[in-house]
Amino acid sequence: MMKNRVTAMLGIRYPIVQGGMQWVGRAELVAAVSNAGALGVLTGLTQPTPEKLREEIERTRSMTDKPFGVNLTILPAVNPPPYDRYMDAIIDSGVKIVETAGNNPKQFVARLKANGIISIHKCVNVRHAISAEKSGVDIVSIDGFECAGHPGEDDVPGLVLIPIAAKRLRIPILASGGIGDGRGFAAALVLGAEGINMGTRFCATVEAPIHDNIKRALVNANECDTRLMFRTLHNTARVFKNAISEQVFAMEQRPGGVAFEEIRPLVIGARGREALSIGDVDGGVITAGQVIGLIDDIPTCAVLIERIVAECRERLRASMQDFE
Ligand SMILES: Cc1cc2nc3c(=O)[nH]c(=O)nc-3n(C[C@H](O)[C@H](O)[C@H](O)COP(=O)(O)O)c2cc1C
C-alpha cells in the first residue's frame, strides 16, 4: 500500500496507471492491472461504437471489482468519431475515472465533475498542463519525449518536464513516458510526481491482448528501436521501428515531403490492429516508446506491479542511506 493524493483520489493501492492504448486497452489487461492494485484504463476508441464500449465496460466489471478508468482520446480530426456519444456511454455506465488526451478537455470537465467522475488529462507540455488545471481536471498525466504515441513537437524529456510541471501545478501529476521499472518510479516521485503512467511496459505482459510475437519483439528491442513518424506533418508519433515505420519515415525525407494521403494506406488503424492480433511485426504501425530498452521479460501484471513497487521502495531507501 502506498498513500498519497493519487491513491486516495483513485481508490487504488499503488499510484500506477496504465494509460489508454489503442487496440491494447481491453478488458483483459485493464482488469489484470486493477486487480493488481494499480489503475487499469480501457481505451474508449478501441471499441468501434459507443454501444460496444458499454459492453466492454460491463465485461471489465465482470473481471474486477476494483476501480478502473476509460480513456477518451479527443484528437482534432476532419471526420472525428462521435466523442459526445462515447462520453455518454462512459458516464451512463457509471465509470468513475476518465482519462482524456489529444486536445483540451474543457468541453467535458463540467459534465464529468457533475457526475462525480475524477478526470485525468494526459498532455505533453507544461502549457497544456496548466490550462488543463485551469479547466478543472483533477490529475494531470504528463508525457515526456521518450513516450510511446504522440510526444508533441517540443521534444522535452521527462527529466526536465516533470519537475517543471510539479513546480507549476497544484493538482497531482503523474509522470509518463519512459518508465518501466522501480528505478523510473522512484525517480518520478523524487522529481515531484505523485505517481506514474505506463503504456509500453504493459504491452509486454501476459494479460496484454496482443500476439506473443509482438511482446517478444518488444523484449528483444533496445532503446534505439523506435522511430518518430509524422514529424514533417507536425503530428509526431513515436512507434516501433519496423518495415512500415521505416517506409513512412523514408517517404517523409523526400524533397518536398509527403502528403498524408500518400501514407494513409500504410498507417491506417485497421492495419495496426491486425498486426497486433496476428503477430505480424512488420504488418502495420505498432506504437512503442524508448522504454523498450528496459523491457526484458513478459510477466503477469501482478508480478510486474509488485516488482516495480518493491524496487522503487528499495531504490528510495538505498539513496537515502547514501546520503546519511
Ligand atoms: C500501443 C500503444 C497505444 C497507445 N494508444 C494511445 C491512445 O489511443 N490514446 C492515448 O491517449 N495514449 C495512447 N498511448 C500512450 C500511452 O497511454 C502512454 O501515454 C505512453 O505509452 C507512455 O509512455 P511509455 O510507453 O513510455 O510508458 C499508447 C501507447 C501505446 C504503447
GROMACS .gro file of N, CA, C and O in nm, residues 14 32-33 35-37 202 205 207 299-308:
model
   76
   14TYR      N    1  -0.156   0.136  -0.532
   14TYR     CA    2  -0.029   0.194  -0.577
   14TYR      C    3  -0.057   0.302  -0.681
   14TYR      O    4  -0.141   0.282  -0.770
   32ALA      N    5  -0.668  -0.696  -1.517
   32ALA     CA    6  -0.547  -0.751  -1.455
   32ALA      C    7  -0.470  -0.640  -1.381
   32ALA      O    8  -0.421  -0.660  -1.270
   33VAL      N    9  -0.461  -0.522  -1.444
   33VAL     CA   10  -0.388  -0.411  -1.381
   33VAL      C   11  -0.463  -0.367  -1.255
   33VAL      O   12  -0.403  -0.348  -1.148
   35ASN      N   13  -0.679  -0.538  -1.072
   35ASN     CA   14  -0.675  -0.643  -0.969
   35ASN      C   15  -0.541  -0.645  -0.896
   35ASN      O   16  -0.532  -0.688  -0.783
   36ALA      N   17  -0.436  -0.596  -0.965
   36ALA     CA   18  -0.302  -0.596  -0.905
   36ALA      C   19  -0.279  -0.470  -0.820
   36ALA      O   20  -0.169  -0.450  -0.769
   37GLY      N   21  -0.378  -0.385  -0.806
   37GLY     CA   22  -0.365  -0.271  -0.714
   37GLY      C   23  -0.333  -0.139  -0.782
   37GLY      O   24  -0.320  -0.036  -0.716
  202PHE      N   25   0.328  -0.220  -2.019
  202PHE     CA   26   0.213  -0.307  -2.001
  202PHE      C   27   0.180  -0.390  -2.125
  202PHE      O   28   0.105  -0.487  -2.118
  205THR      N   29   0.313  -0.789  -2.118
  205THR     CA   30   0.267  -0.864  -2.000
  205THR      C   31   0.184  -0.981  -2.051
  205THR      O   32   0.133  -0.978  -2.165
  207GLU      N   33  -0.112  -1.065  -1.973
  207GLU     CA   34  -0.254  -1.036  -1.999
  207GLU      C   35  -0.277  -0.939  -2.114
  207GLU      O   36  -0.392  -0.923  -2.157
  299PRO      N   37   0.606  -1.061  -1.778
  299PRO     CA   38   0.545  -1.109  -1.653
  299PRO      C   39   0.393  -1.088  -1.654
  299PRO      O   40   0.339  -1.022  -1.743
  300THR      N   41   0.326  -1.142  -1.553
  300THR     CA   42   0.185  -1.104  -1.534
  300THR      C   43   0.184  -0.960  -1.481
  300THR      O   44   0.285  -0.912  -1.428
  301CYS      N   45   0.070  -0.895  -1.491
  301CYS     CA   46   0.061  -0.757  -1.439
  301CYS      C   47   0.086  -0.756  -1.289
  301CYS      O   48   0.149  -0.662  -1.238
  302ALA      N   49   0.038  -0.858  -1.218
  302ALA     CA   50   0.056  -0.861  -1.072
  302ALA      C   51   0.204  -0.870  -1.038
  302ALA      O   52   0.253  -0.796  -0.952
  303VAL      N   53   0.277  -0.958  -1.106
  303VAL     CA   54   0.421  -0.971  -1.079
  303VAL      C   55   0.492  -0.840  -1.113
  303VAL      O   56   0.576  -0.790  -1.037
  304LEU      N   57   0.458  -0.783  -1.227
  304LEU     CA   58   0.522  -0.659  -1.271
  304LEU      C   59   0.501  -0.547  -1.168
  304LEU      O   60   0.596  -0.477  -1.128
  305ILE      N   61   0.379  -0.530  -1.126
  305ILE     CA   62   0.346  -0.417  -1.037
  305ILE      C   63   0.413  -0.436  -0.900
  305ILE      O   64   0.472  -0.343  -0.846
  306GLU      N   65   0.405  -0.559  -0.845
  306GLU     CA   66   0.470  -0.582  -0.714
  306GLU      C   67   0.620  -0.558  -0.726
  306GLU      O   68   0.683  -0.503  -0.636
  307ARG      N   69   0.679  -0.601  -0.838
  307ARG     CA   70   0.824  -0.584  -0.857
  307ARG      C   71   0.861  -0.435  -0.866
  307ARG      O   72   0.958  -0.391  -0.806
  308ILE      N   73   0.781  -0.361  -0.940
  308ILE     CA   74   0.810  -0.217  -0.955
  308ILE      C   75   0.800  -0.146  -0.821
  308ILE      O   76   0.884  -0.064  -0.785
   0.00000   0.00000   0.00000
